[in-house]
Amino acid sequence: MAFFLLLVMLTSCAASPQDLSGKMFTFPEKTNTARVELMTPRDNFTAVTVCLRFFTDAKRDHPLFSLATPSKDNDFLIFRHATKDAINVFARNSYVAYTEHEYKLNMWHSLCATWDSESGLVQLWFDGQPSIRKYTNAGSNIQGRTIIILGQEQDSHGGGFDLNQSFVGMLSDVHMWDFTLPSCEIQKYMEELNFRPGNVLSWSALEFQKTGQVLLDNKEMICY
Ligand SMILES: *[C@@H]1O[C@H](CO)[C@@H](O)[C@H](O)[C@H]1NC(C)=O
Ligand SMILES: *[C@@H]1O[C@H](CO)[C@@H](O)[C@H](O)[C@H]1NC(C)=O
Ligand SMILES: [Ca+2]
């Protein structure tokens, strides 16, 4: 009986991929619980590209994308460091800070970040503009069971959330690739043209699990 119940629980939790095209997640309040976990069976990356769009009014620190493995809580993390007016991109717990971007509140931004384990270089794209490439960490893969979370910043594998580092606002169009996406493809993503969807996470076939106060609904449309 217990085994049967467990089976039922497991099957009801197993999310099947959903097409979220035209939709967004809204994180409406500052909490240390509300989050969306994005599922992937992949657990070994020599390179990463993550793209997403976000809208926030948070003047404090907040995460945009948090990927942890058992050995590194910031194995791939995109984090707004408000007091330094920076966007920090972490790979394998090391980070580079980008301060040359205008991080305006209350509007949509498009962001992509790439990292390659061979060169150790990170690059950030923000609203269509590429940054210079900076060195973080080379020579090892992002490896081990991957937990990817939107809305909270992991300080342990799947936990260690801090309400002062929660995301409040909207997130959309999240994609992840296991290679550094060529500039032309990133440019297409930025301009909302057709691009090659993520081969690790794709917004048009996303497996995810929502916890707490998070809404999934249509992104507002531009009216003509
Ligand atoms: C991860 O991939 C690398 C090749 O990039 C391979 O050498 C290594 O054995 C893999 N690790 C695991 C745990 O599969
Ligand atoms: C969050 O920030 C507020 C205001 O700065 C502070 O009073 C509170 O102690 C912080 N909470 C935690 C859990 O760090
Ligand atoms: Ca962390």
mmCIF file of C-alpha atoms and ligand atoms in Angstrom:
data_model
loop_
_atom_site.group_PDB
_atom_site.id
_atom_site.type_symbol
_atom_site.label_atom_id
_atom_site.label_comp_id
_atom_site.label_asym_id
_atom_site.label_seq_id
_atom_site.Cartn_x
_atom_site.Cartn_y
_atom_site.Cartn_z
ATOM 1 C CA MET A 1 0.000 0.000 0.000
ATOM 2 C CA ALA A 2 2.745 2.420 0.990
ATOM 3 C CA PHE A 3 4.601 1.529 -2.186
ATOM 4 C CA PHE A 4 1.458 2.123 -4.254
ATOM 5 C CA LEU A 5 0.951 5.554 -2.637
ATOM 6 C CA LEU A 6 4.574 6.404 -3.326
ATOM 7 C CA LEU A 7 4.086 5.426 -6.961
ATOM 8 C CA VAL A 8 1.010 7.646 -7.243
ATOM 9 C CA MET A 9 2.912 10.546 -5.665
ATOM 10 C CA LEU A 10 5.867 10.054 -7.989
ATOM 11 C CA THR A 11 3.721 9.945 -11.101
ATOM 12 C CA SER A 12 1.681 12.992 -10.082
ATOM 13 C CA CYS A 13 4.913 14.943 -9.467
ATOM 14 C CA ALA A 14 6.567 13.940 -12.716
ATOM 15 C CA ALA A 15 5.880 16.934 -14.898
ATOM 16 C CA SER A 16 5.561 16.426 -18.630
ATOM 17 C CA PRO A 17 7.053 19.142 -20.860
ATOM 18 C CA GLN A 18 4.818 22.149 -21.527
ATOM 19 C CA ASP A 19 4.943 24.743 -24.273
ATOM 20 C CA LEU A 20 5.147 28.098 -22.457
ATOM 21 C CA SER A 21 5.440 30.239 -25.597
ATOM 22 C CA GLY A 22 3.862 33.640 -24.926
ATOM 23 C CA LYS A 23 3.721 32.975 -21.191
ATOM 24 C CA MET A 24 5.622 34.175 -18.150
ATOM 25 C CA PHE A 25 6.083 33.301 -14.507
ATOM 26 C CA THR A 26 5.129 36.009 -12.015
ATOM 27 C CA PHE A 27 6.760 36.018 -8.584
ATOM 28 C CA PRO A 28 4.466 38.445 -6.750
ATOM 29 C CA GLU A 29 6.023 38.645 -3.289
ATOM 30 C CA LYS A 30 9.252 38.578 -1.351
ATOM 31 C CA THR A 31 9.465 35.118 0.218
ATOM 32 C CA ASN A 32 12.036 32.424 0.814
ATOM 33 C CA THR A 33 9.772 29.706 -0.538
ATOM 34 C CA ALA A 34 8.186 30.670 -3.891
ATOM 35 C CA ARG A 35 10.159 29.213 -6.757
ATOM 36 C CA VAL A 36 10.083 27.241 -9.988
ATOM 37 C CA GLU A 37 12.376 24.281 -10.457
ATOM 38 C CA LEU A 38 13.317 23.541 -14.058
ATOM 39 C CA MET A 39 13.995 19.881 -14.732
ATOM 40 C CA THR A 40 16.718 18.400 -16.876
ATOM 41 C CA PRO A 41 18.243 14.939 -16.754
ATOM 42 C CA ARG A 42 21.591 16.425 -17.876
ATOM 43 C CA ASP A 43 24.370 16.488 -15.281
ATOM 44 C CA ASN A 44 27.668 17.139 -17.035
ATOM 45 C CA PHE A 45 28.416 20.361 -18.940
ATOM 46 C CA THR A 46 31.608 21.483 -20.651
ATOM 47 C CA ALA A 47 29.912 24.743 -21.667
ATOM 48 C CA VAL A 48 26.675 26.590 -20.972
ATOM 49 C CA THR A 49 24.499 29.287 -22.483
ATOM 50 C CA VAL A 50 21.456 30.583 -20.621
ATOM 51 C CA CYS A 51 19.047 33.140 -22.068
ATOM 52 C CA LEU A 52 16.013 34.680 -20.377
ATOM 53 C CA ARG A 53 13.845 37.768 -20.174
ATOM 54 C CA PHE A 54 12.933 39.426 -16.893
ATOM 55 C CA PHE A 55 11.030 42.390 -15.451
ATOM 56 C CA THR A 56 11.522 43.513 -11.870
ATOM 57 C CA ASP A 57 11.350 46.513 -9.560
ATOM 58 C CA ALA A 58 13.680 45.026 -6.932
ATOM 59 C CA LYS A 59 16.401 47.479 -5.907
ATOM 60 C CA ARG A 60 18.066 44.843 -3.739
ATOM 61 C CA ASP A 61 20.108 41.762 -4.661
ATOM 62 C CA HIS A 62 18.245 39.084 -6.579
ATOM 63 C CA PRO A 63 18.942 35.993 -8.665
ATOM 64 C CA LEU A 64 17.878 35.548 -12.278
ATOM 65 C CA PHE A 65 19.005 31.923 -12.705
ATOM 66 C CA SER A 66 20.411 29.558 -10.085
ATOM 67 C CA LEU A 67 21.971 26.217 -11.022
ATOM 68 C CA ALA A 68 23.469 24.144 -8.209
ATOM 69 C CA THR A 69 25.140 20.752 -8.082
ATOM 70 C CA PRO A 70 25.940 18.789 -4.895
ATOM 71 C CA SER A 71 29.511 20.168 -4.831
ATOM 72 C CA LYS A 72 28.835 23.801 -5.878
ATOM 73 C CA ASP A 73 25.793 25.909 -5.017
ATOM 74 C CA ASN A 74 26.818 28.569 -7.570
ATOM 75 C CA ASP A 75 27.786 26.166 -10.330
ATOM 76 C CA PHE A 76 26.067 28.483 -12.809
ATOM 77 C CA LEU A 77 24.403 31.562 -11.355
ATOM 78 C CA ILE A 78 23.252 34.885 -12.805
ATOM 79 C CA PHE A 79 22.847 37.320 -9.948
ATOM 80 C CA ARG A 80 22.009 41.006 -9.626
ATOM 81 C CA HIS A 81 24.365 42.546 -7.059
ATOM 82 C CA ALA A 82 22.519 45.782 -6.370
ATOM 83 C CA THR A 83 24.955 47.574 -4.042
ATOM 84 C CA LYS A 84 27.743 47.231 -6.637
ATOM 85 C CA ASP A 85 25.297 47.981 -9.490
ATOM 86 C CA ALA A 86 26.550 44.782 -11.121
ATOM 87 C CA ILE A 87 25.335 41.640 -12.798
ATOM 88 C CA ASN A 88 27.498 38.773 -11.562
ATOM 89 C CA VAL A 89 27.891 35.633 -13.632
ATOM 90 C CA PHE A 90 29.153 32.649 -11.656
ATOM 91 C CA ALA A 91 30.623 29.463 -13.078
ATOM 92 C CA ARG A 92 31.858 26.771 -10.716
ATOM 93 C CA ASN A 93 31.490 29.177 -7.737
ATOM 94 C CA SER A 94 33.809 31.830 -9.277
ATOM 95 C CA TYR A 95 32.284 34.974 -10.686
ATOM 96 C CA VAL A 96 32.884 37.956 -12.873
ATOM 97 C CA ALA A 97 31.045 41.240 -12.354
ATOM 98 C CA TYR A 98 29.601 43.291 -15.180
ATOM 99 C CA THR A 99 28.901 46.889 -14.242
ATOM 100 C CA GLU A 100 28.610 48.576 -17.607
ATOM 101 C CA HIS A 101 24.907 47.853 -18.126
ATOM 102 C CA GLU A 102 21.956 50.072 -17.384
ATOM 103 C CA TYR A 103 19.840 47.868 -15.146
ATOM 104 C CA LYS A 104 16.596 49.804 -15.426
ATOM 105 C CA LEU A 105 13.697 48.703 -13.255
ATOM 106 C CA ASN A 106 10.110 48.247 -14.435
ATOM 107 C CA MET A 107 10.864 47.133 -17.962
ATOM 108 C CA TRP A 108 11.630 43.914 -19.802
ATOM 109 C CA HIS A 109 15.278 43.041 -20.331
ATOM 110 C CA SER A 110 16.782 40.276 -22.459
ATOM 111 C CA LEU A 111 19.848 38.601 -21.040
ATOM 112 C CA CYS A 112 22.127 35.772 -22.150
ATOM 113 C CA ALA A 113 25.226 34.445 -20.442
ATOM 114 C CA THR A 114 27.756 31.981 -21.810
ATOM 115 C CA TRP A 115 30.622 30.053 -20.235
ATOM 116 C CA ASP A 116 33.116 27.613 -21.664
ATOM 117 C CA SER A 117 35.144 25.282 -19.427
ATOM 118 C CA GLU A 118 38.073 25.063 -21.825
ATOM 119 C CA SER A 119 38.803 28.794 -22.044
ATOM 120 C CA GLY A 120 37.108 29.660 -18.743
ATOM 121 C CA LEU A 121 35.563 32.695 -20.419
ATOM 122 C CA VAL A 122 32.190 34.161 -19.573
ATOM 123 C CA GLN A 123 30.249 36.591 -21.726
ATOM 124 C CA LEU A 124 27.087 38.485 -20.882
ATOM 125 C CA TRP A 125 24.612 39.848 -23.382
ATOM 126 C CA PHE A 126 22.201 42.484 -22.151
ATOM 127 C CA ASP A 127 19.440 44.025 -24.269
ATOM 128 C CA GLY A 128 21.220 43.204 -27.505
ATOM 129 C CA GLN A 129 24.710 44.325 -26.455
ATOM 130 C CA PRO A 130 27.557 41.873 -25.869
ATOM 131 C CA SER A 131 30.017 42.448 -23.048
ATOM 132 C CA ILE A 132 33.703 41.685 -23.246
ATOM 133 C CA ARG A 133 34.612 38.110 -22.379
ATOM 134 C CA LYS A 134 36.109 37.639 -18.933
ATOM 135 C CA TYR A 135 37.903 34.763 -17.278
ATOM 136 C CA THR A 136 36.193 32.889 -14.434
ATOM 137 C CA ASN A 137 37.102 29.278 -14.108
ATOM 138 C CA ALA A 138 38.544 26.728 -16.541
ATOM 139 C CA GLY A 139 39.422 23.068 -16.626
ATOM 140 C CA SER A 140 36.441 21.387 -14.982
ATOM 141 C CA ASN A 141 32.882 20.602 -16.004
ATOM 142 C CA ILE A 142 29.690 21.611 -14.242
ATOM 143 C CA GLN A 143 29.017 18.155 -12.925
ATOM 144 C CA GLY A 144 26.664 16.301 -10.597
ATOM 145 C CA ARG A 145 22.874 16.208 -10.207
ATOM 146 C CA THR A 146 21.666 19.550 -11.551
ATOM 147 C CA ILE A 147 19.054 21.589 -9.661
ATOM 148 C CA ILE A 148 17.924 24.700 -11.534
ATOM 149 C CA ILE A 149 15.756 27.231 -9.719
ATOM 150 C CA LEU A 150 14.027 30.453 -10.718
ATOM 151 C CA GLY A 151 12.868 32.865 -8.021
ATOM 152 C CA GLN A 152 15.368 31.895 -5.314
ATOM 153 C CA GLU A 153 19.136 31.714 -4.953
ATOM 154 C CA GLN A 154 20.477 28.349 -3.783
ATOM 155 C CA ASP A 155 23.078 28.377 -1.026
ATOM 156 C CA SER A 156 22.870 24.603 -0.831
ATOM 157 C CA HIS A 157 21.789 21.929 -3.303
ATOM 158 C CA GLY A 158 18.083 22.759 -3.748
ATOM 159 C CA GLY A 159 17.859 24.974 -0.637
ATOM 160 C CA GLY A 160 19.479 27.661 1.480
ATOM 161 C CA PHE A 161 17.066 30.349 0.295
ATOM 162 C CA ASP A 162 17.132 33.901 1.655
ATOM 163 C CA LEU A 163 14.088 36.140 1.295
ATOM 164 C CA ASN A 164 16.393 39.142 0.891
ATOM 165 C CA GLN A 165 17.774 37.414 -2.203
ATOM 166 C CA SER A 166 14.470 36.381 -3.757
ATOM 167 C CA PHE A 167 13.295 37.447 -7.181
ATOM 168 C CA VAL A 168 10.131 39.554 -7.398
ATOM 169 C CA GLY A 169 8.745 40.236 -10.866
ATOM 170 C CA MET A 170 8.311 38.320 -14.088
ATOM 171 C CA LEU A 171 10.508 35.827 -15.935
ATOM 172 C CA SER A 172 10.007 34.444 -19.425
ATOM 173 C CA ASP A 173 11.664 32.758 -22.433
ATOM 174 C CA VAL A 174 14.183 30.738 -20.421
ATOM 175 C CA HIS A 175 16.487 28.572 -22.534
ATOM 176 C CA MET A 176 19.683 26.689 -21.795
ATOM 177 C CA TRP A 177 22.197 25.095 -24.159
ATOM 178 C CA ASP A 178 25.169 22.823 -23.464
ATOM 179 C CA PHE A 179 27.490 24.905 -25.662
ATOM 180 C CA THR A 180 28.280 28.572 -26.165
ATOM 181 C CA LEU A 181 25.611 29.752 -28.541
ATOM 182 C CA PRO A 182 27.057 31.612 -31.566
ATOM 183 C CA SER A 183 26.666 35.419 -31.453
ATOM 184 C CA CYS A 184 24.288 35.474 -34.410
ATOM 185 C CA GLU A 185 21.923 33.079 -32.636
ATOM 186 C CA ILE A 186 22.093 35.170 -29.463
ATOM 187 C CA GLN A 187 21.337 38.267 -31.509
ATOM 188 C CA LYS A 188 18.265 36.484 -32.913
ATOM 189 C CA TYR A 189 17.120 35.606 -29.385
ATOM 190 C CA MET A 190 17.603 39.239 -28.322
ATOM 191 C CA GLU A 191 15.506 40.485 -31.226
ATOM 192 C CA GLU A 192 12.792 37.886 -30.630
ATOM 193 C CA LEU A 193 13.378 36.358 -34.074
ATOM 194 C CA ASN A 194 13.443 32.625 -34.762
ATOM 195 C CA PHE A 195 16.383 31.003 -33.041
ATOM 196 C CA ARG A 196 17.530 27.526 -32.135
ATOM 197 C CA PRO A 197 15.698 26.605 -28.876
ATOM 198 C CA GLY A 198 17.693 25.407 -25.893
ATOM 199 C CA ASN A 199 18.799 21.766 -26.023
ATOM 200 C CA VAL A 200 18.975 21.509 -22.215
ATOM 201 C CA LEU A 201 16.004 23.737 -21.301
ATOM 202 C CA SER A 202 13.528 25.016 -23.852
ATOM 203 C CA TRP A 203 10.686 27.421 -23.064
ATOM 204 C CA SER A 204 8.585 25.643 -25.697
ATOM 205 C CA ALA A 205 9.021 22.241 -24.019
ATOM 206 C CA LEU A 206 9.675 22.972 -20.377
ATOM 207 C CA GLU A 207 9.502 20.507 -17.520
ATOM 208 C CA PHE A 208 9.061 22.393 -14.289
ATOM 209 C CA GLN A 209 7.588 22.345 -10.827
ATOM 210 C CA LYS A 210 6.132 25.432 -9.110
ATOM 211 C CA THR A 211 6.281 25.820 -5.345
ATOM 212 C CA GLY A 212 4.411 28.492 -3.384
ATOM 213 C CA GLN A 213 3.055 31.755 -4.722
ATOM 214 C CA VAL A 214 4.047 31.757 -8.415
ATOM 215 C CA LEU A 215 1.674 32.465 -11.297
ATOM 216 C CA LEU A 216 1.911 31.221 -14.842
ATOM 217 C CA ASP A 217 -0.044 33.262 -17.366
ATOM 218 C CA ASN A 218 0.154 35.187 -20.622
ATOM 219 C CA LYS A 219 2.856 37.781 -21.104
ATOM 220 C CA GLU A 220 1.204 41.098 -21.718
ATOM 221 C CA MET A 221 0.864 41.919 -25.380
ATOM 222 C CA ILE A 222 1.762 45.171 -27.060
ATOM 223 C CA CYS A 223 -1.429 46.885 -28.230
ATOM 224 C CA TYR A 224 -1.508 48.698 -31.560
HETATM 225 C C1 LIG B 1 31.690 14.294 -17.985
HETATM 226 O O1 LIG B 1 32.149 14.538 -19.297
HETATM 227 C C2 LIG B 1 33.549 14.421 -19.467
HETATM 228 C C3 LIG B 1 33.866 14.822 -20.895
HETATM 229 O O2 LIG B 1 33.661 16.195 -21.046
HETATM 230 C C4 LIG B 1 34.002 13.014 -19.152
HETATM 231 O O3 LIG B 1 35.407 12.932 -19.263
HETATM 232 C C5 LIG B 1 33.583 12.669 -17.728
HETATM 233 O O4 LIG B 1 33.909 11.318 -17.449
HETATM 234 C C6 LIG B 1 32.080 12.891 -17.560
HETATM 235 N N1 LIG B 1 31.734 12.679 -16.168
HETATM 236 C C7 LIG B 1 30.762 11.860 -15.791
HETATM 237 C C8 LIG B 1 30.535 11.736 -14.328
HETATM 238 O O5 LIG B 1 30.073 11.268 -16.589
HETATM 239 C C1 LIG B 2 16.301 41.025 5.341
HETATM 240 O O1 LIG B 2 16.513 42.408 5.245
HETATM 241 C C2 LIG B 2 15.873 43.137 6.269
HETATM 242 C C3 LIG B 2 16.015 44.623 5.937
HETATM 243 O O2 LIG B 2 17.296 44.940 5.507
HETATM 244 C C4 LIG B 2 16.511 42.756 7.608
HETATM 245 O O3 LIG B 2 15.907 43.461 8.660
HETATM 246 C C5 LIG B 2 16.319 41.247 7.824
HETATM 247 O O4 LIG B 2 16.994 40.824 8.988
HETATM 248 C C6 LIG B 2 16.852 40.462 6.632
HETATM 249 N N1 LIG B 2 16.458 39.072 6.775
HETATM 250 C C7 LIG B 2 17.295 38.066 6.597
HETATM 251 C C8 LIG B 2 16.727 36.714 6.768
HETATM 252 O O5 LIG B 2 18.468 38.221 6.271
HETATM 253 CA CA CA B 3 24.425 30.569 -3.706
#
